[in-house]
Tab-separated table of C-alpha atoms in Angstrom:
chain	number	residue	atom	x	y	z
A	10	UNK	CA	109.112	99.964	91.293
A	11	UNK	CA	112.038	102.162	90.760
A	12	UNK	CA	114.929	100.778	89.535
A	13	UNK	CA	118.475	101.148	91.688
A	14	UNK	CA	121.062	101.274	89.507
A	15	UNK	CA	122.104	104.649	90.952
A	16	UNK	CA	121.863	103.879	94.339
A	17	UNK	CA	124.258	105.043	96.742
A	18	UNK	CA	126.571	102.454	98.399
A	19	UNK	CA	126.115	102.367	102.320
A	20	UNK	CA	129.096	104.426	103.970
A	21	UNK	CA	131.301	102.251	105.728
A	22	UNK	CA	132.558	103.068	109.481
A	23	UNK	CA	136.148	102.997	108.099
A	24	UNK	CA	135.582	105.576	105.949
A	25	UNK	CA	137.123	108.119	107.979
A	26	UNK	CA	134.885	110.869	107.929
A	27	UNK	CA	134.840	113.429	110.826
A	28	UNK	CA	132.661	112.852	113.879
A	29	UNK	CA	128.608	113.163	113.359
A	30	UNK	CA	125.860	114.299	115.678
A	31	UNK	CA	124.633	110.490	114.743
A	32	UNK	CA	128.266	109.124	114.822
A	33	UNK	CA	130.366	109.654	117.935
A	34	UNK	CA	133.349	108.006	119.254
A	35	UNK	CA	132.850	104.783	117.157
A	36	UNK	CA	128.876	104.552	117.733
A	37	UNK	CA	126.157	105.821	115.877
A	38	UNK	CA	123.265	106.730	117.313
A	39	UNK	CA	120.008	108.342	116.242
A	40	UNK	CA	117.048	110.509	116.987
A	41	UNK	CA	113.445	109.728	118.631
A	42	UNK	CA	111.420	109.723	115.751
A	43	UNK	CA	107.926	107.940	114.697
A	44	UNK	CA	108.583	105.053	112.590
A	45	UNK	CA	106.922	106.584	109.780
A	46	UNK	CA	109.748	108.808	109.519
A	47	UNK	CA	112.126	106.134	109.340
A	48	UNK	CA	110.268	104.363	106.723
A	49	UNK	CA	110.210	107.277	104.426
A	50	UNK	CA	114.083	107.676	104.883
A	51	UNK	CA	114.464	103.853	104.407
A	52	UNK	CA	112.701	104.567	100.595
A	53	UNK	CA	115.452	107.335	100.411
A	54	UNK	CA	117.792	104.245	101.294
A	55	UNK	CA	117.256	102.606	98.012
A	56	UNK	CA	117.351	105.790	95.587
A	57	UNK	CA	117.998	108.962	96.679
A	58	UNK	CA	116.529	112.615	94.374
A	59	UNK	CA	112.940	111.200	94.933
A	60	UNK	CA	109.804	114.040	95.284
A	61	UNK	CA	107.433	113.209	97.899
A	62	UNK	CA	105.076	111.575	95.357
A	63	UNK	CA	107.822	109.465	94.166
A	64	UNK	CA	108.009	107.851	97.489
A	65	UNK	CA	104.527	107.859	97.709
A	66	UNK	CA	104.035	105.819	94.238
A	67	UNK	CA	106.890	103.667	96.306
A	68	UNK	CA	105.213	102.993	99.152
A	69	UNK	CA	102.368	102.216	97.703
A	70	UNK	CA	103.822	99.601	95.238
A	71	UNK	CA	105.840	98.057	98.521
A	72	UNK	CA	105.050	99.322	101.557
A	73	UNK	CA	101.509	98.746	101.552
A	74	UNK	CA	101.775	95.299	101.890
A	75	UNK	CA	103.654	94.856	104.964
A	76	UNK	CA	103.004	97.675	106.949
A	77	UNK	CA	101.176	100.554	105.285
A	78	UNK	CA	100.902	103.470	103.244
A	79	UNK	CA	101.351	107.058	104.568
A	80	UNK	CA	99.462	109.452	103.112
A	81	UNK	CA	101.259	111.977	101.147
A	82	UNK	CA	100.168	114.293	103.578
A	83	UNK	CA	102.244	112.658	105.892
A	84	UNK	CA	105.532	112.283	104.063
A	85	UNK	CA	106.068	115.512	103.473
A	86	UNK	CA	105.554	116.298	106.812
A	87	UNK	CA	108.246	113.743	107.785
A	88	UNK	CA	110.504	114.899	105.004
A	89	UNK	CA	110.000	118.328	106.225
A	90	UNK	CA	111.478	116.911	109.803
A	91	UNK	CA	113.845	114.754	108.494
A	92	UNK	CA	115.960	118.096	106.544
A	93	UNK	CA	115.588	119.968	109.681
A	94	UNK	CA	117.369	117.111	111.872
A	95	UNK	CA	120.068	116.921	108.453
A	96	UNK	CA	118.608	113.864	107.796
A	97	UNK	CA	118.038	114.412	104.342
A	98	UNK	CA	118.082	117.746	101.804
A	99	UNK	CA	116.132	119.079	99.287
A	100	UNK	CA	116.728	120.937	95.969
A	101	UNK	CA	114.381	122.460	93.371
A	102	UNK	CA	114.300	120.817	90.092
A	103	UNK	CA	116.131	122.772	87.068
A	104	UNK	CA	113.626	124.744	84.426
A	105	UNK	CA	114.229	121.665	81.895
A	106	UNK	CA	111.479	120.362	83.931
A	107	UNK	CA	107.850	121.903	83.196
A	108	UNK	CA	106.683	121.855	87.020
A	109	UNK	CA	108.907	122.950	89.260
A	110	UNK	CA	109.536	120.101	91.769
A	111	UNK	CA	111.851	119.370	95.122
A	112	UNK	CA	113.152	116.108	95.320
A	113	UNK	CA	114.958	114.966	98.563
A	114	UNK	CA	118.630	112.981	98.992
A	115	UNK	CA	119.282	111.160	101.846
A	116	UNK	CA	122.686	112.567	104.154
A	117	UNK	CA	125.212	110.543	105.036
A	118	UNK	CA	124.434	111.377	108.768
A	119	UNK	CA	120.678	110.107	107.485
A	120	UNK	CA	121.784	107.450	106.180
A	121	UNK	CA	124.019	106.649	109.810
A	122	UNK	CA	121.319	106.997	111.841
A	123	UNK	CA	118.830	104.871	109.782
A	124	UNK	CA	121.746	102.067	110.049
A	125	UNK	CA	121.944	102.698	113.432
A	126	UNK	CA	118.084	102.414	114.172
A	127	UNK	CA	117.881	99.345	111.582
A	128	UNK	CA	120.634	97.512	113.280
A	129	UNK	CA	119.138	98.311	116.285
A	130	UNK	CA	118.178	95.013	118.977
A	131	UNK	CA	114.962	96.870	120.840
A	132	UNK	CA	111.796	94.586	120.358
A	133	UNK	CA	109.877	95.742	117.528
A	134	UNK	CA	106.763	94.752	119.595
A	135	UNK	CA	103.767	93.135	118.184
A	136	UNK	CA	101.644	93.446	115.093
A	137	UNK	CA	99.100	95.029	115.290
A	138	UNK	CA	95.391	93.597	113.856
A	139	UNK	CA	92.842	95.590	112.677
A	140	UNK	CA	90.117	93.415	110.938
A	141	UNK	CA	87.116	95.507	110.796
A	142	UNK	CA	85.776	92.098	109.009
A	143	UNK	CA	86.402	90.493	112.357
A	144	UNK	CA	84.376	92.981	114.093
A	145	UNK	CA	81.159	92.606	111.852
A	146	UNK	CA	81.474	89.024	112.405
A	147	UNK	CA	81.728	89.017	116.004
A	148	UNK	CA	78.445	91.557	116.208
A	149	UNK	CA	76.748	88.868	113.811
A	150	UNK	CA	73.730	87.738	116.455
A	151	UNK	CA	72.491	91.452	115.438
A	152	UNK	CA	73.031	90.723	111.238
A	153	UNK	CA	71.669	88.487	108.840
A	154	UNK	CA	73.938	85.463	108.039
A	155	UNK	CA	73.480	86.525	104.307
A	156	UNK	CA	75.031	90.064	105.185
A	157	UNK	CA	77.597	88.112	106.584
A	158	UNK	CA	78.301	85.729	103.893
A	159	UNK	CA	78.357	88.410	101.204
A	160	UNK	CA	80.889	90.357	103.350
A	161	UNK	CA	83.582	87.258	103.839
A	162	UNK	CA	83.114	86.899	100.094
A	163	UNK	CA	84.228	90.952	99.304
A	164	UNK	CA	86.903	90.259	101.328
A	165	UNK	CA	88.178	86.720	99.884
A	166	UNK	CA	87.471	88.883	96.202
A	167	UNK	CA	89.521	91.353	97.484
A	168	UNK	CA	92.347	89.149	99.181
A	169	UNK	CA	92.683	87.704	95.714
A	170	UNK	CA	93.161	91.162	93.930
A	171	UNK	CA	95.685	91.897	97.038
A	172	UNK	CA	97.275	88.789	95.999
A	173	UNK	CA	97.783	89.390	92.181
A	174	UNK	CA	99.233	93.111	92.793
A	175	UNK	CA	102.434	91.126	95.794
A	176	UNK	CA	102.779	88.787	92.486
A	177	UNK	CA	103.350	92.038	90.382
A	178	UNK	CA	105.218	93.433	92.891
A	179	UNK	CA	107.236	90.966	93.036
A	180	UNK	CA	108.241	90.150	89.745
A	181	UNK	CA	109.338	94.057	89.322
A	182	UNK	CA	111.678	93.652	92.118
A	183	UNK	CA	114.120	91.429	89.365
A	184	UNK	CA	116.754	89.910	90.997
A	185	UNK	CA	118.874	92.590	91.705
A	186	UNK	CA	120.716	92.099	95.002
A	187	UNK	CA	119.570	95.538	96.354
A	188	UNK	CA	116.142	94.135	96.843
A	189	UNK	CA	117.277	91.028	98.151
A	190	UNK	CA	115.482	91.897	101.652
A	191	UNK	CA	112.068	93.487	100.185
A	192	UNK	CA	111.580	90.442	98.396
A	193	UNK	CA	111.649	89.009	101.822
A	194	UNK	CA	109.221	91.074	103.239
A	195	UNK	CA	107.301	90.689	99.404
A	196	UNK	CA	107.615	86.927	99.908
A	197	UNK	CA	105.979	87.203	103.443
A	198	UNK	CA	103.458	89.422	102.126
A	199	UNK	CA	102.542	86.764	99.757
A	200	UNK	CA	101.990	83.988	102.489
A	201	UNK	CA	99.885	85.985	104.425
A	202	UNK	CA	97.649	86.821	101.424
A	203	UNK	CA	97.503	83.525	100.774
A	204	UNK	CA	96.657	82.247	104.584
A	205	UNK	CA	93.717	85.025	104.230
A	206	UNK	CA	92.421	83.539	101.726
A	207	UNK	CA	92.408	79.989	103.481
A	208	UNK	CA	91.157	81.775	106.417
A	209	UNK	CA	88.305	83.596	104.700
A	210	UNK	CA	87.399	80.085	103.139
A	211	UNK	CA	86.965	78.740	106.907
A	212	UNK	CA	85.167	81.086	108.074
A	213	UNK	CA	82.574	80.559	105.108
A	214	UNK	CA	82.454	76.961	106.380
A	215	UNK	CA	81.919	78.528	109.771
A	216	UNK	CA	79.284	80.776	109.270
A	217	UNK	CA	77.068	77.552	107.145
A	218	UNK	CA	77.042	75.547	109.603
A	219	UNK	CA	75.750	78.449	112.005
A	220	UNK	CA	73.550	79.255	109.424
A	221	UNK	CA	72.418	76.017	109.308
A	222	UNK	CA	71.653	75.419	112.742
A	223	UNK	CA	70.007	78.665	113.303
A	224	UNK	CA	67.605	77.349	110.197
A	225	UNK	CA	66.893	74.178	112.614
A	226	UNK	CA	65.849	76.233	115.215
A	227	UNK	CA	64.010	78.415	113.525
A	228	UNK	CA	62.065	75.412	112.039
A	229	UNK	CA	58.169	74.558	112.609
A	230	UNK	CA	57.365	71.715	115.112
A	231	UNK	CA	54.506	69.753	114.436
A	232	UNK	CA	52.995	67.385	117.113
């Protein structure tokens, strides 16, 4: 994870600057936007100067195990939205550097409306579940409860891999006090890892004692 020693303090709302298309008459407000776009300007948050595969690298080291990882196709289409609104700005890197690069710094009107949408009290609404696991195991009268069975145990393999790389991420957070509130959302990612692990293990449980029954029907009768 990057490190955020040079990270920009928050502007305060005493701070006396002039009047904002985000910040009017005391409030801030901000534009409609998808939340991806917010999440790429909350990596911004942290440390600002970042090319779009910086935040990529980012999200995928933090992100990713919470929500999810845009593609880098889609963050620099966001970033790309976000400097036309003045959200953020972009320079070209100096010829020191051997590729010529843009890297992207969040504006202080950004960085008011992301407060502004952050604070904000509108439900989030639920989360949404996708478990295309799930969906094998609900078609499993047309499957063979060994198909099954080998599937739950890729995914328990790969919970536990999933698991390992929170624990990493973790431990690179540090204890700085900047990342105070992604450990939070770290810490929650490692619970849930954890429960799908548990929950992988019952449904192994499940799917023997189906198995086990459908081998007791299947069984000859003699009379």
């Amino acid at each position: 994870m990057f490190g955020l020693r040079d990270r920009t303090s928050p502007p305060r709302p005493e701070d006396g600057r002039a009047s904002t298309p985000y910040r009017r008459q005391g409030a801030t407000t901000y534009p409609r936007l998808p939340v991806t776009a917010w999440a790429v300007l909350g990596l911004l948050s942290f440390r600002s100067g970042r090319t779009g595969y910086d935040l990529k690298k980012w999200a995928d080291a933090s992100l990713r195990f919470f929500y999810w990882s845009p593609a880098i196709s889609q963050i620099y289409a966001e970033l790309r939205r976000l400097e036309e609104l003045g959200l953020v700005t972009s320079r070209r890197s100096g010829p020191d550097e051997p590729r010529a690069k843009r890297r992207y710094t969040i504006t202080e009107d950004g960085r008011d409306a992301l407060a502004a949408w952050a604070d904000g009290t509108q439900d989030c609404g639920p989360p949404v579940l996708k478990h295309p696991l799930l969906l094998r195991v609900w078609l499993g009268h047309l499957a063979a409860p060994d198909t099954l069975r080998a599937l739950v145990e890729r995914h328990r393999e790969r919970t536990r891999a999933g698991l390992r790389e929170v624990r990493e991420a973790l431990a690179d957070a540090g204890q700085e006090p900047e990342w105070d509130f992604p450990r939070v959302a770290l810490g929650w990612s490692e619970r849930q890892h954890l429960a799908e692990l548990e929950l992988a293990e019952a449904m192994l449980a499940d799917l023997g004692r189906l198995g086990g029954r459908q081998h007791a029907q299947d069984a000859p009768t003699h009379g």
